[in-house]
Tab-separated table of C-alpha atoms in Angstrom:
chain	number	residue	atom	x	y	z
A	1	MET	CA	56.759	140.810	20.759
A	2	LYS	CA	59.244	139.912	17.817
A	3	LYS	CA	55.831	139.557	15.338
A	4	LEU	CA	55.009	143.122	16.582
A	5	ASN	CA	58.259	144.496	16.074
A	6	ILE	CA	58.501	143.186	12.659
A	7	TRP	CA	55.095	144.516	11.510
A	8	ILE	CA	56.032	148.001	12.795
A	9	LYS	CA	58.893	148.313	10.792
A	10	GLN	CA	57.337	147.043	7.971
A	11	HIS	CA	54.226	149.550	8.617
A	12	LEU	CA	56.337	152.565	9.720
A	13	LEU	CA	54.821	155.294	7.839
A	14	PHE	CA	51.240	153.901	9.431
A	15	VAL	CA	52.705	153.599	12.774
A	16	ILE	CA	54.473	157.619	12.990
A	17	ALA	CA	51.094	158.698	11.282
A	18	THR	CA	48.813	157.218	13.509
A	19	THR	CA	50.497	157.983	16.606
A	20	LEU	CA	51.216	161.851	15.446
A	21	ALA	CA	47.559	162.256	15.013
A	22	LEU	CA	46.452	160.789	18.190
A	23	VAL	CA	48.764	162.812	20.286
A	24	SER	CA	47.430	165.898	18.192
A	25	VAL	CA	43.964	164.844	19.260
A	26	VAL	CA	45.034	164.747	22.990
A	27	PHE	CA	46.050	168.245	22.723
A	28	GLY	CA	43.454	169.139	20.133
A	29	ARG	CA	40.277	167.728	19.114
A	30	PHE	CA	38.572	164.858	17.175
A	31	ASP	CA	36.815	165.820	14.285
A	32	PHE	CA	35.504	163.900	11.594
A	33	THR	CA	35.543	166.982	8.969
A	34	TYR	CA	39.209	166.968	9.080
A	35	ILE	CA	39.410	163.914	7.062
A	36	LYS	CA	39.085	164.405	3.323
A	37	TYR	CA	36.494	161.478	2.633
A	38	ASP	CA	36.478	162.216	-1.486
A	39	VAL	CA	40.418	161.495	-1.313
A	40	LEU	CA	40.135	158.537	0.682
A	41	VAL	CA	37.187	157.230	-1.412
A	42	SER	CA	38.738	158.036	-4.542
A	43	LEU	CA	41.966	155.842	-3.782
A	44	PHE	CA	39.655	153.185	-2.545
A	45	GLY	CA	37.963	153.252	-6.135
A	46	LEU	CA	41.269	152.982	-7.768
A	47	MET	CA	42.617	150.278	-5.982
A	48	VAL	CA	39.497	148.210	-6.447
A	49	VAL	CA	39.773	148.853	-9.843
A	50	LEU	CA	43.211	148.020	-10.147
A	51	ALA	CA	42.755	144.831	-8.872
A	52	LEU	CA	40.590	144.146	-11.361
A	53	PHE	CA	43.028	144.555	-14.186
A	54	GLN	CA	45.532	142.742	-11.915
A	55	ALA	CA	43.172	139.703	-12.100
A	56	SER	CA	42.555	139.854	-15.482
A	57	GLY	CA	46.089	139.678	-16.749
A	58	LEU	CA	46.695	142.541	-18.544
A	59	LEU	CA	49.186	144.036	-16.449
A	60	ARG	CA	51.500	140.697	-17.198
A	61	TRP	CA	50.556	140.692	-20.656
A	62	ALA	CA	51.612	144.720	-21.125
A	63	SER	CA	54.636	143.750	-18.912
A	64	ILE	CA	55.525	140.814	-21.335
A	65	LYS	CA	55.097	142.924	-24.608
A	66	LEU	CA	56.689	146.043	-23.330
A	67	ILE	CA	60.128	144.005	-22.687
A	68	ASP	CA	59.671	142.357	-26.355
A	69	TRP	CA	59.456	146.031	-27.773
A	70	SER	CA	62.122	147.424	-26.013
A	71	SER	CA	66.181	146.827	-26.917
A	72	ASN	CA	67.257	147.349	-23.386
A	73	SER	CA	66.441	147.814	-19.741
A	74	GLN	CA	67.170	151.465	-20.310
A	75	VAL	CA	64.415	151.989	-23.047
A	76	ILE	CA	62.205	150.155	-20.633
A	77	VAL	CA	62.211	152.451	-17.496
A	78	GLN	CA	62.572	155.371	-20.196
A	79	SER	CA	59.246	154.080	-21.325
A	80	MET	CA	57.656	153.787	-18.003
A	81	VAL	CA	58.902	157.525	-16.926
A	82	LEU	CA	57.437	159.223	-19.739
A	83	SER	CA	54.354	157.353	-19.839
A	84	SER	CA	54.189	158.396	-15.625
A	85	PHE	CA	55.126	162.159	-16.468
A	86	PHE	CA	52.462	162.624	-19.440
A	87	GLY	CA	49.833	160.560	-17.907
A	88	SER	CA	49.812	162.676	-14.670
A	89	PHE	CA	49.067	165.531	-16.768
A	90	LEU	CA	45.517	164.294	-17.379
A	91	LEU	CA	45.175	161.623	-14.546
A	92	SER	CA	47.097	163.075	-11.650
A	93	ASN	CA	50.281	161.659	-9.921
A	94	ASP	CA	48.305	159.567	-7.560
A	95	ILE	CA	46.374	157.417	-10.470
A	96	ALA	CA	49.833	157.576	-12.808
A	97	VAL	CA	51.650	155.750	-9.658
A	98	LEU	CA	48.917	153.608	-8.907
A	99	THR	CA	48.613	152.494	-12.103
A	100	LEU	CA	52.002	152.156	-13.605
A	101	LEU	CA	53.999	150.603	-10.599
A	102	PRO	CA	52.457	147.119	-10.596
A	103	ILE	CA	53.566	146.909	-14.348
A	104	TYR	CA	56.920	148.169	-13.771
A	105	LEU	CA	56.737	145.224	-11.014
A	106	ASN	CA	55.576	142.803	-13.105
A	107	ILE	CA	58.375	143.500	-15.519
A	108	LEU	CA	61.077	143.084	-12.942
A	109	ARG	CA	60.037	139.556	-12.809
A	110	HIS	CA	61.110	138.850	-16.267
A	111	LEU	CA	64.386	140.719	-15.872
A	112	PRO	CA	65.919	139.218	-12.559
A	113	LYS	CA	69.347	140.454	-12.804
A	114	PHE	CA	68.514	144.042	-13.813
A	115	LYS	CA	70.495	146.459	-11.456
A	116	GLY	CA	68.573	149.474	-12.463
A	117	ARG	CA	65.076	148.399	-10.619
A	118	ILE	CA	65.174	150.698	-7.743
A	119	LEU	CA	66.222	153.961	-9.466
A	120	GLY	CA	63.584	153.267	-12.539
A	121	ALA	CA	61.004	152.603	-9.658
A	122	ALA	CA	62.100	155.973	-7.664
A	123	LEU	CA	62.033	157.851	-11.132
A	124	ILE	CA	58.458	156.774	-11.864
A	125	VAL	CA	57.154	158.462	-8.832
A	126	VAL	CA	59.039	161.291	-9.303
A	127	ALA	CA	58.080	161.861	-12.759
A	128	ALA	CA	54.677	161.561	-11.707
A	129	ASN	CA	54.780	164.318	-9.342
A	130	LEU	CA	56.657	166.784	-11.875
A	131	GLY	CA	54.371	165.870	-14.652
A	132	GLY	CA	51.490	166.358	-12.461
A	133	GLY	CA	51.894	170.182	-11.592
A	134	PHE	CA	51.425	170.854	-15.244
A	135	PHE	CA	47.363	171.691	-15.644
A	136	PRO	CA	45.274	173.151	-13.271
A	137	PHE	CA	43.250	169.773	-12.913
A	138	SER	CA	46.654	167.606	-12.819
A	139	ASN	CA	46.464	167.516	-9.037
A	140	PRO	CA	44.568	168.740	-6.311
A	141	GLN	CA	46.746	171.210	-5.159
A	142	ASN	CA	46.772	173.092	-8.602
A	143	LEU	CA	42.854	173.167	-8.374
A	144	ILE	CA	42.838	174.397	-5.227
A	145	ILE	CA	44.889	177.481	-6.169
A	146	TYR	CA	43.133	177.348	-9.700
A	147	SER	CA	39.894	178.340	-7.966
A	148	ALA	CA	40.906	180.063	-5.048
A	149	TYR	CA	42.730	182.692	-6.819
A	150	GLN	CA	40.344	182.598	-10.046
A	151	VAL	CA	43.736	182.529	-12.083
A	152	ASP	CA	42.844	182.021	-15.833
A	153	PHE	CA	43.855	179.265	-17.756
A	154	VAL	CA	46.438	180.601	-19.951
A	155	THR	CA	48.285	182.510	-17.243
A	156	PHE	CA	48.091	179.212	-15.080
A	157	MET	CA	49.883	177.599	-18.042
A	158	TRP	CA	52.432	180.203	-18.764
A	159	TRP	CA	53.618	179.644	-14.920
A	160	THR	CA	53.746	176.005	-14.669
A	161	LEU	CA	55.171	175.182	-18.299
A	162	PRO	CA	58.708	176.374	-17.012
A	163	LEU	CA	58.533	173.887	-14.092
A	164	MET	CA	57.401	171.027	-16.316
A	165	VAL	CA	60.296	171.760	-18.810
A	166	ALA	CA	62.871	171.425	-16.136
A	167	GLY	CA	61.160	168.425	-14.489
A	168	PHE	CA	61.081	166.474	-17.718
A	169	ILE	CA	64.957	167.502	-18.596
A	170	LEU	CA	66.073	166.320	-14.770
A	171	VAL	CA	63.778	163.468	-14.824
A	172	MET	CA	65.014	162.298	-18.405
A	173	ALA	CA	69.066	163.153	-17.828
A	174	THR	CA	68.534	160.622	-14.958
A	175	THR	CA	67.117	157.680	-16.628
A	176	PHE	CA	70.485	157.659	-18.491
A	177	PHE	CA	72.332	156.578	-15.502
A	178	VAL	CA	69.678	153.262	-15.218
A	179	GLU	CA	71.874	150.001	-16.387
A	180	LYS	CA	71.594	149.332	-20.038
A	181	LYS	CA	71.146	146.020	-19.905
A	182	VAL	CA	69.449	143.406	-22.764
A	183	ALA	CA	65.964	142.712	-22.177
A	184	HIS	CA	64.184	139.410	-23.234
A	185	THR	CA	61.677	137.375	-22.232
A	186	GLU	CA	60.972	133.827	-22.922
A	187	VAL	CA	57.805	133.759	-21.310
A	188	LYS	CA	54.912	132.437	-23.291
A	189	GLU	CA	52.240	134.974	-23.242
A	190	GLU	CA	48.943	134.232	-20.992
A	191	SER	CA	45.498	134.822	-22.199
A	192	VAL	CA	43.740	138.008	-20.908
A	193	ASP	CA	40.683	137.511	-19.492
A	194	ARG	CA	38.722	140.229	-21.843
A	195	SER	CA	35.503	140.289	-19.920
A	196	VAL	CA	37.287	141.409	-16.810
A	197	VAL	CA	39.416	143.897	-18.395
A	198	ILE	CA	36.032	145.527	-20.279
A	199	GLN	CA	34.811	145.316	-16.466
A	200	ALA	CA	38.026	147.040	-15.173
A	201	SER	CA	38.062	149.685	-18.179
A	202	ILE	CA	34.298	150.593	-17.647
A	203	GLY	CA	35.478	151.369	-13.793
A	204	MET	CA	38.543	153.306	-14.660
A	205	ILE	CA	36.236	155.682	-16.699
A	206	LEU	CA	34.026	155.717	-14.259
A	207	MET	CA	36.594	156.644	-11.563
A	208	VAL	CA	38.210	159.331	-13.977
A	209	ILE	CA	34.966	161.290	-14.602
A	210	ALA	CA	34.096	161.272	-10.968
A	211	ILE	CA	37.723	162.584	-10.073
A	212	PHE	CA	36.618	165.459	-12.649
A	213	GLY	CA	33.689	166.212	-10.896
A	214	LEU	CA	31.503	165.151	-13.503
A	215	LEU	CA	29.770	162.095	-11.485
A	216	ASN	CA	29.543	161.982	-7.580
A	217	ILE	CA	32.690	160.127	-6.716
A	218	PHE	CA	30.677	158.627	-3.418
A	219	TRP	CA	27.844	156.984	-5.500
A	220	THR	CA	30.235	156.344	-8.469
A	221	VAL	CA	32.691	154.090	-5.848
A	222	ALA	CA	29.778	152.628	-3.935
A	223	PHE	CA	28.506	151.539	-7.254
A	224	ILE	CA	31.670	149.851	-8.300
A	225	THR	CA	32.107	148.512	-4.840
A	226	ALA	CA	28.767	146.535	-4.915
A	227	TYR	CA	29.476	145.439	-8.245
A	228	VAL	CA	32.417	143.762	-7.245
A	229	VAL	CA	30.952	142.329	-3.534
A	230	LEU	CA	28.383	140.456	-6.331
A	231	THR	CA	30.622	139.468	-8.884
A	232	ASN	CA	33.885	138.681	-6.633
A	233	TRP	CA	34.156	140.175	-3.574
A	234	ARG	CA	37.638	138.619	-2.944
A	235	TYR	CA	39.153	141.537	-4.933
A	236	LEU	CA	38.545	144.258	-1.967
A	237	LEU	CA	40.902	142.183	-0.300
A	238	GLN	CA	43.983	143.607	-2.160
A	239	VAL	CA	43.078	147.239	-1.161
A	240	ASP	CA	45.240	148.262	1.155
A	241	TYR	CA	43.465	149.509	3.942
A	242	LEU	CA	46.258	150.821	6.018
A	243	LEU	CA	47.564	153.156	3.405
A	244	LEU	CA	43.870	154.782	3.600
A	245	LEU	CA	43.896	154.812	7.323
A	246	THR	CA	47.754	156.573	7.012
A	247	PHE	CA	46.208	159.454	4.816
A	248	ALA	CA	43.173	159.508	7.293
A	249	ALA	CA	45.477	160.096	10.248
A	250	PHE	CA	47.782	162.898	8.602
A	251	PHE	CA	44.175	164.433	7.761
A	252	ILE	CA	43.243	164.307	11.417
A	253	LEU	CA	47.191	165.623	12.213
A	254	VAL	CA	46.966	168.544	9.788
A	255	GLY	CA	43.417	169.879	11.023
A	256	ASN	CA	44.442	170.342	14.507
A	257	ILE	CA	47.922	171.912	13.203
A	258	THR	CA	45.695	174.520	11.512
A	259	ASP	CA	43.168	175.212	14.181
A	260	LEU	CA	45.924	176.166	16.406
A	261	SER	CA	45.436	180.392	16.696
A	262	LEU	CA	49.652	180.554	17.025
A	263	VAL	CA	49.830	178.889	13.502
A	264	GLN	CA	47.018	181.248	12.345
A	265	SER	CA	48.699	184.170	13.643
A	266	TRP	CA	52.077	182.917	12.253
A	267	LEU	CA	50.607	182.571	8.604
A	268	SER	CA	48.681	186.030	8.744
A	269	ALA	CA	51.681	187.960	9.954
A	270	ASN	CA	54.456	186.078	7.990
A	271	ILE	CA	53.798	184.990	4.207
A	272	SER	CA	52.569	187.942	2.474
A	273	SER	CA	55.617	188.101	0.259
A	274	GLU	CA	56.410	185.879	-2.613
A	275	GLY	CA	59.629	184.614	-0.980
A	276	MET	CA	57.922	183.657	2.328
A	277	ALA	CA	54.666	181.864	0.390
A	278	TYR	CA	57.150	180.090	-1.863
A	279	LEU	CA	59.200	178.940	1.116
A	280	THR	CA	56.177	177.982	3.542
A	281	GLY	CA	54.343	176.243	0.848
A	282	LEU	CA	57.654	174.502	0.276
A	283	VAL	CA	58.590	173.210	3.469
A	284	ALA	CA	55.455	172.583	4.972
A	285	SER	CA	54.809	170.002	2.359
A	286	GLN	CA	57.675	168.328	3.681
A	287	ALA	CA	55.701	167.466	7.044
A	288	PHE	CA	52.235	167.707	6.249
A	289	SER	CA	52.077	166.858	2.152
A	290	ASN	CA	51.494	169.632	-0.399
A	291	VAL	CA	47.626	169.253	-0.658
A	292	PRO	CA	47.041	169.951	2.996
A	293	THR	CA	49.656	172.754	2.922
A	294	THR	CA	47.689	174.463	0.259
A	295	ILE	CA	44.287	174.397	2.242
A	296	LEU	CA	46.471	175.409	4.683
A	297	VAL	CA	48.209	178.165	3.443
A	298	SER	CA	45.975	179.637	0.730
A	299	PRO	CA	43.554	181.689	2.919
A	300	PHE	CA	46.721	183.587	4.008
A	301	THR	CA	48.181	184.869	1.075
A	302	ASP	CA	47.619	186.388	-2.137
A	303	GLN	CA	51.179	185.307	-3.610
A	304	ALA	CA	49.331	182.597	-5.876
A	305	TYR	CA	52.364	182.003	-8.173
A	306	SER	CA	54.799	181.705	-5.391
A	307	LEU	CA	52.494	179.259	-3.440
A	308	LEU	CA	51.943	177.499	-6.463
A	309	MET	CA	55.554	176.785	-7.008
A	310	GLY	CA	56.131	176.139	-3.538
A	311	VAL	CA	53.855	173.106	-2.947
A	312	ASN	CA	54.343	171.643	-6.702
A	313	ILE	CA	58.595	171.742	-6.077
A	314	GLY	CA	57.485	170.672	-2.827
A	315	GLY	CA	55.796	167.065	-3.463
A	316	LEU	CA	59.741	166.339	-3.824
A	317	GLY	CA	61.485	165.774	-0.515
A	318	THR	CA	60.550	163.196	1.663
A	319	MET	CA	58.089	160.597	1.416
A	320	VAL	CA	55.241	162.473	3.155
A	321	ALA	CA	55.608	165.484	0.683
A	322	SER	CA	52.925	164.415	-1.568
A	323	LEU	CA	50.137	161.704	-1.660
A	324	ALA	CA	52.071	159.719	-4.485
A	325	ASN	CA	55.345	159.312	-2.983
A	326	LEU	CA	53.604	157.309	-0.028
A	327	ILE	CA	51.228	155.273	-2.658
A	328	GLY	CA	54.678	154.249	-4.218
A	329	PHE	CA	56.729	153.379	-1.310
A	330	THR	CA	53.466	151.109	0.146
A	331	ILE	CA	53.308	149.573	-3.403
A	332	ILE	CA	57.129	148.903	-3.226
A	333	ARG	CA	57.284	147.961	0.377
A	334	ASN	CA	54.652	145.151	-0.273
A	335	ALA	CA	56.414	143.983	-3.770
A	336	MET	CA	58.763	141.045	-3.690
A	337	SER	CA	60.925	142.400	-5.809
A	338	MET	CA	61.982	145.046	-4.594
A	339	ASN	CA	63.812	146.664	-1.255
A	340	ALA	CA	62.016	148.942	0.597
A	341	LYS	CA	65.281	150.100	2.520
A	342	ALA	CA	67.510	150.625	-0.696
A	343	TYR	CA	64.273	152.160	-2.407
A	344	PHE	CA	63.693	154.758	0.183
A	345	LYS	CA	67.788	155.386	0.120
A	346	VAL	CA	67.790	155.926	-3.522
A	347	PHE	CA	64.108	157.868	-3.557
A	348	THR	CA	65.671	160.534	-0.920
A	349	ILE	CA	68.647	161.091	-2.800
A	350	ILE	CA	66.879	161.890	-6.145
A	351	ASN	CA	64.330	164.112	-4.456
A	352	VAL	CA	67.049	166.075	-2.403
A	353	ILE	CA	69.079	166.535	-5.657
A	354	PHE	CA	66.008	167.453	-7.963
A	355	ILE	CA	64.369	169.670	-5.008
A	356	ALA	CA	67.873	171.652	-4.510
A	357	ILE	CA	67.979	172.052	-7.900
A	358	LEU	CA	64.150	173.251	-8.678
A	359	VAL	CA	64.300	175.481	-5.347
A	360	LEU	CA	66.837	177.710	-6.758
A	361	LEU	CA	65.822	177.866	-10.206
A	362	PHE	CA	62.032	179.165	-9.350
A	363	PHE	CA	62.979	180.811	-6.357
A	364	PRO	CA	60.921	184.720	-6.614
A	365	TRP	CA	64.393	186.355	-6.287
């Protein structure tokens, strides 16, 4: 029983999501179509590719190099935050977090006395959320709104540019609160397995192309998985399957809630105005994540701009407000160099402050 309690505490988000999904099935139904298989398959493929990068030694090499090139710990965090913010423009917030947090955790192994490690980790995730709101293809919720409302590209960019600028100022200003500690490492550089790096790079390129819709994501991931099985199947053991199941549980929960006639009636009657569309997207994202919220709300309102601002700012806030938040927390939870409870506290404080500022700045008064 003690071991079970420990396991539940370590995987609390999975337990909560699964419990809520089961309750929703009891009062609703289980429907396989609720699950967004393309999202789960994409995450699985990215995790496999990142396992290859980890095994190649490239992440460790990049960590040592960044320390050597930086004058202090604050500069390291600022470099990681900038990479996360601008990287999410093209690669989405999920991929930015999946790629950069492991590098950051590798860096922390060489900075054992660095007190700003938790703040740095939280800012990497927050930066990915804020940067990912820029282009129509940066995040799924953007693409849904861009396509559903047939917004032209220039108009969309004009809408998101102020939020991107405000987010950049907030996140970079906060990096100056990170401890400034002289950074250096005497660790001898280890060799990088170039053949594995090439394999991982090809896998990442294929994944990005597939996520952009130029390749079939299912066939692409099937090809990568088959190759890994034939070359070294142990890489598949590094995939966080509980995280994938957590997402599946949230999809089932949202699907059942969406099917409720009461919810549909309320949405039809109450979100025609700019303010209500904005607040509904913002508040609902805190409980159901911003991508499912966009799918839920978009058919019931013609306020594209307000909904776009609501769900993008709504990616901040709770741990479930965006998939990137969940991915980041799962990576942190599994890291030996990070206290998950302390991270949760710092992450929540930053998000509450940021969301309060941005909500007021972009509310359609």
